[in-house]
Coordinates of C-alpha atoms in Angstrom, one line a residue:
M1 CA 21.1 -5.2 36.5
A2 CA 23.6 -2.3 37.8
D3 CA 26.9 -4.4 37.0
L4 CA 25.5 -3.5 32.8
L5 CA 25.8 0.0 33.5
P6 CA 29.1 2.0 32.6
P7 CA 31.0 4.1 35.1
L8 CA 29.3 7.7 35.6
R9 CA 32.2 9.6 34.1
D10 CA 32.0 7.5 30.9
V11 CA 28.1 8.0 31.1
L12 CA 28.9 11.9 31.3
N13 CA 31.2 11.7 28.3
A14 CA 28.7 9.8 26.4
H15 CA 25.8 12.0 26.8
G16 CA 27.9 14.9 26.4
L17 CA 26.3 15.9 30.2
T18 CA 27.8 19.1 31.5
A19 CA 26.6 20.7 34.7
R20 CA 24.3 23.8 33.9
K21 CA 24.8 26.6 36.2
S22 CA 21.2 27.6 35.2
L23 CA 19.7 24.2 36.6
G24 CA 22.0 24.2 39.9
Q25 CA 23.5 21.1 38.8
H26 CA 26.3 19.7 40.6
F27 CA 26.9 16.0 39.8
L28 CA 27.5 13.4 42.7
L29 CA 29.8 10.6 40.9
D30 CA 31.0 9.0 44.0
L31 CA 29.0 5.6 44.1
N32 CA 30.2 5.2 48.0
L33 CA 28.5 8.5 48.7
T34 CA 25.4 8.0 46.7
G35 CA 25.3 4.3 48.2
R36 CA 25.8 6.1 52.0
I37 CA 22.6 8.3 51.1
A38 CA 20.5 5.8 49.8
R39 CA 21.2 3.5 53.1
A40 CA 20.6 6.6 55.4
A41 CA 17.0 6.9 53.7
G42 CA 16.0 3.3 55.5
N43 CA 13.9 0.8 54.0
L44 CA 13.2 1.4 50.5
A45 CA 11.2 -1.8 49.8
T46 CA 7.8 -0.6 50.4
G47 CA 5.8 2.4 48.6
T48 CA 7.6 4.9 46.6
T49 CA 10.9 6.5 46.5
I50 CA 11.1 10.1 44.8
E51 CA 14.4 11.4 43.5
I52 CA 14.5 15.0 42.1
G53 CA 17.0 16.1 39.4
P54 CA 18.9 12.6 39.1
G55 CA 21.7 13.9 36.5
P56 CA 23.8 11.2 35.6
G57 CA 21.9 8.7 37.9
G58 CA 24.5 7.8 40.7
L59 CA 21.9 8.2 43.4
T60 CA 19.3 6.5 41.2
R61 CA 21.6 3.3 40.9
A62 CA 22.2 3.2 44.6
L63 CA 18.4 3.5 45.6
L64 CA 17.8 0.8 43.2
D65 CA 20.6 -1.4 44.6
N66 CA 19.2 -0.7 47.8
D67 CA 16.2 -2.7 47.1
A68 CA 13.7 0.2 46.4
R69 CA 10.6 -1.1 45.3
H70 CA 9.4 2.0 42.9
V71 CA 11.7 4.9 42.1
I72 CA 10.1 7.8 40.4
A73 CA 12.8 10.3 38.9
I74 CA 11.9 13.7 38.1
E75 CA 14.0 15.6 35.7
R76 CA 13.9 18.5 33.4
D77 CA 17.0 18.0 31.3
D78 CA 16.5 16.1 28.2
R79 CA 20.3 15.0 28.8
A80 CA 19.9 13.4 32.0
I81 CA 16.5 11.8 31.0
A82 CA 18.5 9.9 28.2
I83 CA 20.7 8.4 31.0
Q84 CA 17.6 7.5 33.4
N85 CA 16.3 5.4 30.4
E86 CA 19.1 3.4 30.4
I87 CA 18.9 2.8 34.0
M88 CA 15.3 1.8 33.7
A89 CA 16.5 -0.8 31.5
A90 CA 18.6 -2.1 33.6
Y91 CA 16.2 -2.2 36.4
P92 CA 13.0 -3.6 34.5
G93 CA 9.9 -2.3 36.2
R94 CA 11.3 -0.3 39.1
L95 CA 12.0 3.0 37.8
E96 CA 9.6 5.4 36.4
I97 CA 11.0 9.0 34.8
I98 CA 8.8 12.2 34.9
A99 CA 10.2 14.5 32.4
A100 CA 9.2 17.8 34.4
D101 CA 10.2 20.9 36.2
A102 CA 10.1 19.5 40.1
L103 CA 8.7 22.9 41.1
E104 CA 5.5 22.0 38.8
V105 CA 5.0 18.6 40.2
E106 CA 2.8 17.6 43.1
A107 CA 5.1 15.0 44.8
A108 CA 2.7 14.1 47.5
T109 CA 0.3 12.6 44.9
L110 CA 3.0 10.3 43.1
G111 CA 3.0 6.4 43.6
E112 CA 1.8 4.6 46.5
A113 CA 2.2 5.4 50.2
P114 CA 4.7 5.3 51.9
R115 CA 6.5 7.9 50.0
R116 CA 9.6 9.2 50.7
I117 CA 11.9 11.8 49.0
V118 CA 15.6 11.2 48.6
A119 CA 17.4 13.8 46.5
N120 CA 20.6 15.8 45.9
L121 CA 18.5 18.8 45.5
P122 CA 19.2 21.8 43.0
Y123 CA 20.7 24.6 45.4
N124 CA 18.7 27.2 43.5
I125 CA 15.5 25.8 44.1
S126 CA 16.0 23.8 47.3
T127 CA 14.1 25.7 49.9
V128 CA 11.7 26.3 47.6
L129 CA 10.9 22.7 47.0
L130 CA 11.2 22.0 50.8
L131 CA 8.5 24.4 51.5
A132 CA 6.1 23.2 48.9
W133 CA 6.6 19.7 50.5
L134 CA 6.5 20.9 54.1
R135 CA 3.0 22.0 52.9
R136 CA 1.9 18.5 52.6
I137 CA 4.2 16.5 55.0
D138 CA 1.5 14.4 56.0
A139 CA 2.0 12.7 52.7
F140 CA 5.7 11.3 53.3
E141 CA 7.0 8.9 55.5
S142 CA 10.6 11.0 55.3
L143 CA 12.7 13.5 53.5
T144 CA 16.3 12.5 52.8
L145 CA 17.9 15.5 51.1
M146 CA 21.3 17.3 50.4
F147 CA 21.6 20.8 50.9
Q148 CA 24.2 23.6 51.2
K149 CA 25.5 23.0 54.7
E150 CA 24.3 26.7 55.6
V151 CA 20.8 25.6 54.7
V152 CA 20.9 22.5 56.8
D153 CA 22.4 24.8 59.7
R154 CA 19.5 26.9 59.5
L155 CA 17.0 23.9 59.4
A156 CA 18.6 22.4 62.6
A157 CA 19.2 25.9 64.4
A158 CA 17.9 26.3 68.2
P159 CA 16.3 29.4 69.5
R160 CA 19.2 32.0 70.4
S161 CA 21.9 31.1 67.5
P162 CA 22.1 33.3 64.6
D163 CA 21.1 30.7 61.9
Y164 CA 17.6 30.5 63.9
G165 CA 15.1 31.9 61.4
R166 CA 11.7 31.2 59.6
L167 CA 13.2 28.1 58.1
S168 CA 14.0 26.9 61.3
V169 CA 10.7 27.4 63.0
I170 CA 8.3 26.1 59.8
T171 CA 10.6 23.0 59.6
Q172 CA 10.7 22.0 63.1
W173 CA 7.3 22.7 63.9
L174 CA 6.5 19.9 61.2
C175 CA 9.4 17.6 61.4
D176 CA 12.3 15.9 63.6
V177 CA 15.3 17.4 61.8
R178 CA 18.1 15.0 61.9
P179 CA 21.5 16.3 60.3
L180 CA 23.3 13.2 59.0
F181 CA 26.8 13.9 57.7
N182 CA 28.5 16.7 55.4
V183 CA 29.8 16.1 51.9
D184 CA 33.1 17.8 50.7
K185 CA 32.6 19.9 47.6
R186 CA 35.3 18.0 46.0
A187 CA 33.0 15.0 45.8
F188 CA 31.4 16.7 43.2
T189 CA 31.6 17.6 39.3
P190 CA 31.9 20.5 39.3
P191 CA 32.7 21.3 43.2
P192 CA 30.5 23.9 44.3
N193 CA 31.8 26.9 46.2
V194 CA 30.2 25.6 49.7
M195 CA 30.4 22.4 51.8
S196 CA 26.9 20.2 51.7
T197 CA 25.0 18.2 54.6
V198 CA 22.6 15.5 54.2
V199 CA 19.9 16.0 56.5
Q200 CA 16.5 13.5 57.1
L201 CA 13.4 15.1 58.1
I202 CA 11.1 12.9 59.9
P203 CA 7.3 14.2 59.8
R204 CA 5.9 14.4 63.7
S205 CA 2.8 12.4 64.0
Q206 CA 1.5 16.1 65.1
P207 CA 2.8 19.4 64.7
L208 CA 4.5 20.5 67.5
A209 CA 2.0 22.7 68.8
P210 CA -1.4 23.9 67.0
A211 CA -1.2 26.4 64.4
R212 CA -2.0 27.2 61.0
M213 CA 0.8 27.2 58.7
E214 CA -0.1 30.1 56.5
T215 CA -0.3 32.3 59.5
L216 CA 2.8 30.9 60.8
E217 CA 4.7 31.9 58.0
K218 CA 3.0 35.5 58.4
V219 CA 4.0 35.8 62.1
T220 CA 7.8 34.5 61.3
A221 CA 7.9 36.6 58.1
A222 CA 7.2 39.7 60.6
A223 CA 9.3 38.8 63.2
F224 CA 12.4 37.7 61.0
G225 CA 11.9 40.4 58.7
Q226 CA 13.1 42.9 61.3
R227 CA 15.0 40.2 63.4
R228 CA 17.1 42.9 65.2
K229 CA 14.0 44.9 66.4
M230 CA 11.9 44.1 69.5
L231 CA 8.7 42.3 68.9
R232 CA 6.6 45.3 70.1
S233 CA 8.2 46.9 66.9
S234 CA 8.6 44.3 64.2
L235 CA 5.2 42.5 64.9
K236 CA 3.0 45.8 64.5
S237 CA 2.0 44.7 60.9
L238 CA -0.1 42.0 62.4
G239 CA -2.5 44.2 64.3
P240 CA -2.6 45.7 67.5
V241 CA 0.8 44.3 69.2
E242 CA 0.6 45.3 72.7
D243 CA -3.1 43.5 73.0
M244 CA -1.1 40.4 71.2
L245 CA 1.9 40.2 73.4
A246 CA -0.4 40.6 76.7
A247 CA -2.6 37.9 75.6
T248 CA 0.2 35.4 74.8
G249 CA 2.5 36.2 77.4
I250 CA 5.3 37.1 75.4
A251 CA 7.5 39.8 76.2
G252 CA 7.6 42.7 73.7
T253 CA 11.5 43.6 74.5
A254 CA 11.9 39.9 73.1
R255 CA 13.6 39.6 69.6
A256 CA 12.7 37.2 67.0
E257 CA 15.6 34.6 67.5
E258 CA 14.6 34.3 71.3
L259 CA 11.1 32.7 70.9
T260 CA 10.6 28.8 70.6
V261 CA 8.7 27.1 67.8
S262 CA 5.6 26.8 70.5
Q263 CA 5.7 30.5 71.2
F264 CA 5.5 31.2 67.6
C265 CA 2.5 28.9 67.1
T266 CA 1.0 31.0 70.1
L267 CA 1.1 34.1 68.5
A268 CA -0.3 32.4 65.2
E269 CA -3.1 30.8 67.1
Y270 CA -3.7 34.3 68.8
L271 CA -4.1 35.9 65.1
D272 CA -6.3 33.3 64.0
R273 CA -8.9 33.5 67.0
Q274 CA -8.9 37.4 66.3
Q275 CA -10.2 36.9 62.7
P276 CA -14.0 36.4 63.3
Q277 CA -14.0 39.6 65.5
Q278 CA -12.2 41.6 62.7
A279 CA -14.8 40.3 60.1

């Protein structure tokens, strides 16, 4: 049980676990905060809860204390894996450890459904991980994640705002984005340079509008890659731009940040319809 485990700072000292910048590590040692994150994730009593980079195990403990039926922790740091083994002994049969780089693990295939991911993500790979999970979002019940605040601002941004961009469009196309609460940098060891935010992503039963992700990524990359330019200029790399804009009813004088998610999907659908004609 949890009361058999030592305080987290003692765990760090016992295992010589200091944060490695190369792994993007910032340890969250406040059990009140880890408990709040675990509770925000909802009902954990069914299926599988996946954690990325558990470090000293504060969130792992919180998930198990909040009745998580089966936690799978993905960790590449051998020092942290030793800590996870101690937690596994305190919660028999409920914690599984995968010693691997999270970038190389297909989380959508782990454990039994319903699957959810709950994690304080390593900042240096957080958006790469998110985009990989979005490609298989139908495999997940929810994603409850901690990012740098600026990343959550981008995830939740509305059109015509400076934070609105490719990540906003792709994420909102597939998920309901719910920023939950901020976490002060002083809550971490070592403190990062920025504020963090916990956000919950709830997959939509259907994407916001019809589109293929690969094509939508291509359209948003072109549009936001030159976001200060009008679309009639920024979208030229995609083909006959005047025909595209006329067919979709989108003004060539608009800029990327003015388009809604649905309008980006309309452009992506148009491009896909042109493929057989171009073959």
